């Protein structure tokens, strides 16, 4: 099997943790680098969490620290969802030390070394954008960019904007303009991946090691969402990874996406042209529907193989 070389750029983050374990467990993915930004919580926490998540999986991709803030302004943490530590209060054993260097440099180094690299962005897009903006020719080595970001209806951090897009809209705009295929898992898609008590129980029944156990405790620690009548909470970031593993679980549509980078109430809004009204050429593939049962079965299948 040809394994897809990829970089995971992340801000763990409860759902980031599950996404990282899914990617690290998947034989089809060759995760060569994990780059970390602040976002859900500060970089000190997200970096420590990323190291611990990788360590618990017994895998060895370098984990490299990146942006402490977006291109403009500062990150605003989302501790209501992720807790003060970013992992809903679930303590993991310390992971290996961070690799030296800074994320954007590490991303460019890997792009120089490998002809085809998939970028998976599940946090604010700052690290990926810095890498491509500072050496645009390297975009030619990017096979695909898969992002959990944006929304075509309403936001989750403001009425207009989804958290990752809002955290660094300028960086998201850089990625959308880089000329490489971009795939988006937006809030409308991830709303279909609801973590419910029944689904947690089904995952628990599979049995597994420390990673599945930690994933269950982390998902169990995220408050049920008001948006979904407290039935559960959306498992955003693993949807982006699942696209690479099982595209059969999704339906898609090519769209043009414009990111609002203005200072007002719509900052970070992704204006998604699903019906070709703008006349602008598509610049992204939107993941529209998800086979949720298939998605949670995939999670169980892969997470139960980890230590
Ligand atoms: C996104 O924001 C973060 O809180 C999650 O980790 C996910 O990447 C969802 O809006
Ligand atoms: Ca995230």
Coordinates of C-alpha atoms and ligand atoms in Angstrom, one line a residue:
X1 CA 0.0 0.0 0.0
X2 CA 1.3 3.5 -0.8
X3 CA 1.0 5.5 2.3
X4 CA 0.0 9.2 2.0
X5 CA 2.7 11.4 3.5
X6 CA 1.0 14.0 5.6
X7 CA 1.5 16.8 8.1
X8 CA -1.1 17.3 10.9
X9 CA -1.3 20.9 12.0
X10 CA -3.3 21.1 15.2
X11 CA -4.2 22.9 18.5
X12 CA -5.2 20.1 20.9
X13 CA -8.0 20.4 21.8
X14 CA -10.4 17.5 22.7
X15 CA -11.4 16.7 19.1
X16 CA -7.9 17.3 17.9
X17 CA -6.8 14.5 20.2
X18 CA -9.2 12.0 18.6
X19 CA -8.2 13.2 15.1
X20 CA -4.5 12.7 15.9
X21 CA -5.1 9.2 17.2
X22 CA -7.2 8.4 14.2
X23 CA -4.4 9.6 11.8
X24 CA -1.6 7.9 13.8
X25 CA -3.5 4.6 13.7
X26 CA -4.3 4.6 10.0
X27 CA -2.0 2.5 7.9
X28 CA -2.9 4.6 4.8
X29 CA -1.4 7.7 6.4
X30 CA 2.3 8.3 7.0
X31 CA 2.2 11.2 9.5
X32 CA 5.7 12.7 9.2
X33 CA 5.2 15.8 11.2
X34 CA 2.8 17.3 13.8
X35 CA 2.9 21.0 14.0
X36 CA 1.1 22.9 16.8
X37 CA -0.4 26.3 17.2
X38 CA -2.3 27.9 20.1
X39 CA -6.0 28.1 19.6
X40 CA -8.3 26.1 21.7
X41 CA -6.0 26.9 24.6
X42 CA -2.5 28.6 24.7
X43 CA 0.5 27.1 22.9
X44 CA 2.0 25.9 26.2
X45 CA -1.0 23.6 26.7
X46 CA -1.5 22.6 23.1
X47 CA 2.1 21.7 22.6
X48 CA 2.2 19.6 25.8
X49 CA -1.1 17.9 24.8
X50 CA 0.2 17.2 21.2
X51 CA 3.4 15.6 22.7
X52 CA 1.3 13.5 25.1
X53 CA -1.1 12.3 22.4
X54 CA 1.7 11.2 20.1
X55 CA 3.5 9.6 23.0
X56 CA 0.5 7.6 24.2
X57 CA 0.1 6.2 20.6
X58 CA 3.7 5.1 20.7
X59 CA 4.4 6.9 17.4
X60 CA 7.5 9.1 16.7
X61 CA 6.7 11.9 14.3
X62 CA 8.4 15.1 15.4
X63 CA 6.1 17.5 17.3
X64 CA 7.1 21.1 16.5
X65 CA 5.9 24.3 18.2
X66 CA 4.4 27.0 16.0
X67 CA 2.3 30.1 16.3
X68 CA 1.4 31.6 19.6
X69 CA -1.0 33.9 17.8
X70 CA -2.6 34.5 14.4
X71 CA -1.1 36.7 11.7
X72 CA -3.0 39.6 13.3
X73 CA -4.1 40.1 16.9
X74 CA -4.2 37.2 19.4
X75 CA -5.9 33.8 19.8
X76 CA -8.9 33.7 22.1
X77 CA -9.1 30.3 23.9
X78 CA -12.2 28.2 23.8
X79 CA -12.1 26.7 27.3
X80 CA -15.8 26.2 27.6
X81 CA -15.6 23.3 25.2
X82 CA -12.1 22.0 25.8
X83 CA -11.5 22.9 29.5
X84 CA -8.6 25.0 30.9
X85 CA -6.0 22.3 29.9
X86 CA -7.5 21.7 26.4
X87 CA -8.3 18.0 27.1
X88 CA -11.4 18.3 29.2
X89 CA -9.4 17.7 32.4
X90 CA -8.1 14.3 31.2
X91 CA -4.4 14.0 32.3
X92 CA -2.2 12.1 29.9
X93 CA 1.4 10.9 30.6
X94 CA 4.0 13.3 29.4
X95 CA 5.0 12.8 25.8
X96 CA 8.4 13.1 24.2
X97 CA 10.1 16.4 24.0
X98 CA 9.2 18.8 21.2
X99 CA 11.5 18.7 18.3
X100 CA 13.7 21.8 17.9
X101 CA 12.7 24.5 15.4
X102 CA 9.5 26.2 14.5
X103 CA 6.5 24.8 12.7
X104 CA 6.6 26.9 9.5
X105 CA 10.3 25.9 8.9
X106 CA 9.6 22.2 9.6
X107 CA 6.7 22.3 7.2
X108 CA 8.9 23.8 4.5
X109 CA 11.7 21.4 5.2
X110 CA 9.3 18.4 4.7
X111 CA 7.9 19.9 1.5
X112 CA 11.4 20.3 0.1
X113 CA 12.1 16.7 0.9
X114 CA 8.9 15.1 -0.3
X115 CA 7.2 15.6 -3.7
X116 CA 3.7 15.0 -2.5
X117 CA 2.5 16.0 0.9
X118 CA -1.0 16.3 2.3
X119 CA -1.6 19.1 4.8
X120 CA -4.3 18.4 7.4
X121 CA -5.2 21.5 9.3
X122 CA -7.4 21.1 12.3
X123 CA -6.7 24.4 14.1
X124 CA -6.2 28.0 13.2
X125 CA -4.4 28.0 9.8
X126 CA -1.4 30.1 10.9
X127 CA 1.4 27.6 10.7
X128 CA 0.4 26.3 7.3
X129 CA -0.1 29.8 5.9
X130 CA 3.2 31.0 7.2
X131 CA 5.0 28.1 5.5
X132 CA 3.4 28.6 2.1
X133 CA 3.4 32.4 2.2
X134 CA 7.1 32.6 2.8
X135 CA 8.0 30.1 0.0
X136 CA 5.0 29.9 -2.4
X137 CA 6.9 27.6 -4.9
X138 CA 6.6 24.8 -2.3
X139 CA 2.8 24.8 -2.8
X140 CA 3.6 22.7 -5.9
X141 CA 4.5 19.8 -3.5
X142 CA 1.2 20.0 -1.7
X143 CA -1.1 17.2 -2.9
X144 CA -4.2 18.3 -1.0
X145 CA -5.1 20.6 1.9
X146 CA -7.8 19.2 4.2
X147 CA -9.1 21.6 6.7
X148 CA -11.7 21.5 9.5
X149 CA -12.8 25.1 9.2
X150 CA -15.6 27.4 8.3
X151 CA -19.4 27.2 8.0
X152 CA -21.8 28.0 5.2
X153 CA -24.7 28.9 7.6
X154 CA -24.0 30.1 11.1
X155 CA -20.9 30.1 13.2
X156 CA -20.0 28.5 16.6
X157 CA -17.8 31.2 18.1
X158 CA -19.7 34.2 16.7
X159 CA -23.0 34.2 14.9
X160 CA -21.0 34.5 11.6
X161 CA -17.9 32.5 12.1
X162 CA -16.5 29.0 13.0
X163 CA -13.8 29.0 15.6
X164 CA -10.7 28.0 13.4
X165 CA -11.7 30.4 10.6
X166 CA -12.3 33.2 13.1
X167 CA -9.1 32.6 14.9
X168 CA -7.0 33.4 11.8
X169 CA -9.0 34.4 8.7
X170 CA -6.1 35.9 6.9
X171 CA -4.2 32.6 7.1
X172 CA -7.3 30.7 5.8
X173 CA -7.4 33.1 2.9
X174 CA -3.8 32.4 2.1
X175 CA -4.5 28.6 1.9
X176 CA -7.6 29.1 -0.2
X177 CA -5.6 31.2 -2.7
X178 CA -2.5 28.9 -2.9
X179 CA -3.7 27.1 -6.0
X180 CA -3.7 23.6 -4.5
X181 CA -6.9 21.5 -3.9
X182 CA -8.5 22.5 -0.7
X183 CA -11.2 20.3 1.1
X184 CA -13.3 21.7 3.9
X185 CA -15.0 20.0 6.7
X186 CA -17.3 22.8 7.9
X187 CA -19.6 23.0 10.9
X188 CA -22.5 21.7 8.8
X189 CA -20.6 18.5 8.1
X190 CA -19.3 18.0 11.6
X191 CA -22.8 18.5 13.0
X192 CA -23.5 15.1 11.5
X193 CA -20.7 13.5 13.7
X194 CA -22.5 13.9 17.0
X195 CA -20.9 12.2 20.0
X196 CA -23.8 10.7 21.9
X197 CA -24.0 8.5 25.0
X198 CA -25.0 5.6 22.7
X199 CA -22.0 6.1 20.4
X200 CA -19.6 6.3 23.3
X201 CA -21.0 3.1 24.7
X202 CA -20.6 1.3 21.4
X203 CA -16.9 2.5 21.2
X204 CA -16.3 1.4 24.8
X205 CA -17.7 -2.0 24.0
X206 CA -15.1 -2.6 21.3
X207 CA -12.3 -2.6 24.0
X208 CA -8.9 -1.2 23.3
X209 CA -5.8 0.3 24.9
X210 CA -4.9 3.5 26.7
X211 CA -5.5 5.7 23.6
X212 CA -9.1 4.5 23.1
X213 CA -9.7 4.7 26.9
X214 CA -8.3 8.3 26.9
X215 CA -10.3 9.2 23.8
X216 CA -13.5 8.0 25.5
X217 CA -12.8 10.0 28.7
X218 CA -12.0 13.1 26.7
X219 CA -15.1 12.8 24.5
X220 CA -17.1 12.1 27.6
X221 CA -15.8 15.2 29.2
X222 CA -17.0 17.6 26.5
X223 CA -20.3 19.3 27.5
X224 CA -23.3 18.4 25.3
X225 CA -24.0 21.2 23.0
X226 CA -27.0 23.6 23.3
X227 CA -27.0 23.8 19.4
X228 CA -28.0 20.1 19.3
X229 CA -30.6 20.1 22.1
X230 CA -27.9 18.7 24.5
X231 CA -28.1 15.3 22.6
X232 CA -24.3 15.3 22.3
X233 CA -21.5 17.4 20.8
X234 CA -20.0 17.4 17.3
X235 CA -16.7 15.6 16.8
X236 CA -15.2 18.2 14.4
X237 CA -11.6 17.4 13.6
X238 CA -11.7 13.7 13.0
X239 CA -14.0 14.3 10.1
X240 CA -11.1 15.9 8.2
X241 CA -8.9 12.8 8.8
X242 CA -11.8 10.5 7.9
X243 CA -12.1 12.1 4.5
X244 CA -8.6 10.8 3.7
X245 CA -9.3 7.3 5.0
X246 CA -12.8 6.7 3.7
X247 CA -14.1 9.2 1.1
X248 CA -17.0 6.8 0.5
X249 CA -18.5 8.1 3.8
X250 CA -19.0 11.6 2.3
X251 CA -20.7 13.5 -0.5
X252 CA -19.0 16.6 -1.8
X253 CA -19.6 19.7 -3.9
X254 CA -17.1 22.1 -5.5
X255 CA -17.7 25.6 -4.3
X256 CA -16.1 29.1 -4.1
X257 CA -15.3 30.2 -0.6
X258 CA -14.5 33.8 0.4
X259 CA -13.3 34.5 3.9
X260 CA -14.3 37.7 5.5
X261 CA -11.1 39.3 6.8
X262 CA -12.8 42.6 7.8
X263 CA -12.9 43.9 11.4
X264 CA -16.6 43.7 11.9
X265 CA -19.2 41.2 13.1
X266 CA -18.7 39.0 10.1
X267 CA -14.9 38.6 10.7
X268 CA -13.9 35.0 9.9
X269 CA -17.2 34.2 8.1
X270 CA -16.7 31.8 5.2
X271 CA -19.1 32.9 2.4
X272 CA -19.7 29.6 0.6
X273 CA -21.2 29.7 -2.8
X274 CA -23.0 26.4 -3.0
X275 CA -25.2 27.4 -6.0
X276 CA -22.7 29.2 -8.3
X277 CA -24.3 32.5 -7.6
X278 CA -21.1 34.5 -7.5
X279 CA -19.7 33.5 -10.8
X280 CA -16.4 32.9 -9.1
X281 CA -14.5 29.7 -9.9
X282 CA -14.6 27.0 -7.3
X283 CA -11.6 27.1 -5.0
X284 CA -12.6 24.3 -2.6
X285 CA -14.3 21.0 -2.2
X286 CA -17.0 21.1 0.4
X287 CA -17.7 17.9 2.4
X288 CA -21.5 18.1 2.6
X289 CA -22.9 14.8 4.0
X290 CA -21.4 12.2 6.3
X291 CA -22.4 8.6 6.9
X292 CA -22.2 9.1 10.7
X293 CA -22.6 5.4 11.6
X294 CA -19.8 4.5 9.2
X295 CA -17.7 7.3 10.6
X296 CA -18.0 6.1 14.2
X297 CA -17.4 2.6 13.1
X298 CA -14.2 3.7 11.4
X299 CA -13.1 5.5 14.6
X300 CA -13.6 2.4 16.6
X301 CA -11.9 0.2 14.1
X302 CA -8.7 2.4 14.1
X303 CA -8.5 3.6 17.7
X304 CA -8.9 0.1 19.0
X305 CA -5.6 -0.8 17.2
X306 CA -3.6 1.7 19.2
X307 CA -1.7 0.9 22.4
Ligands
LIG1 C1 -12.9 23.7 15.7 O1 -12.6 24.6 16.7 C2 -12.0 23.9 17.8 O2 -12.6 24.3 19.0 C3 -12.1 22.5 17.5 O3 -10.9 21.8 17.9 C4 -12.2 22.4 16.0 O4 -11.0 22.4 15.3 C5 -14.4 23.6 15.6 O5 -15.0 24.9 15.3
LIG2 CA1 -8.9 21.9 16.5

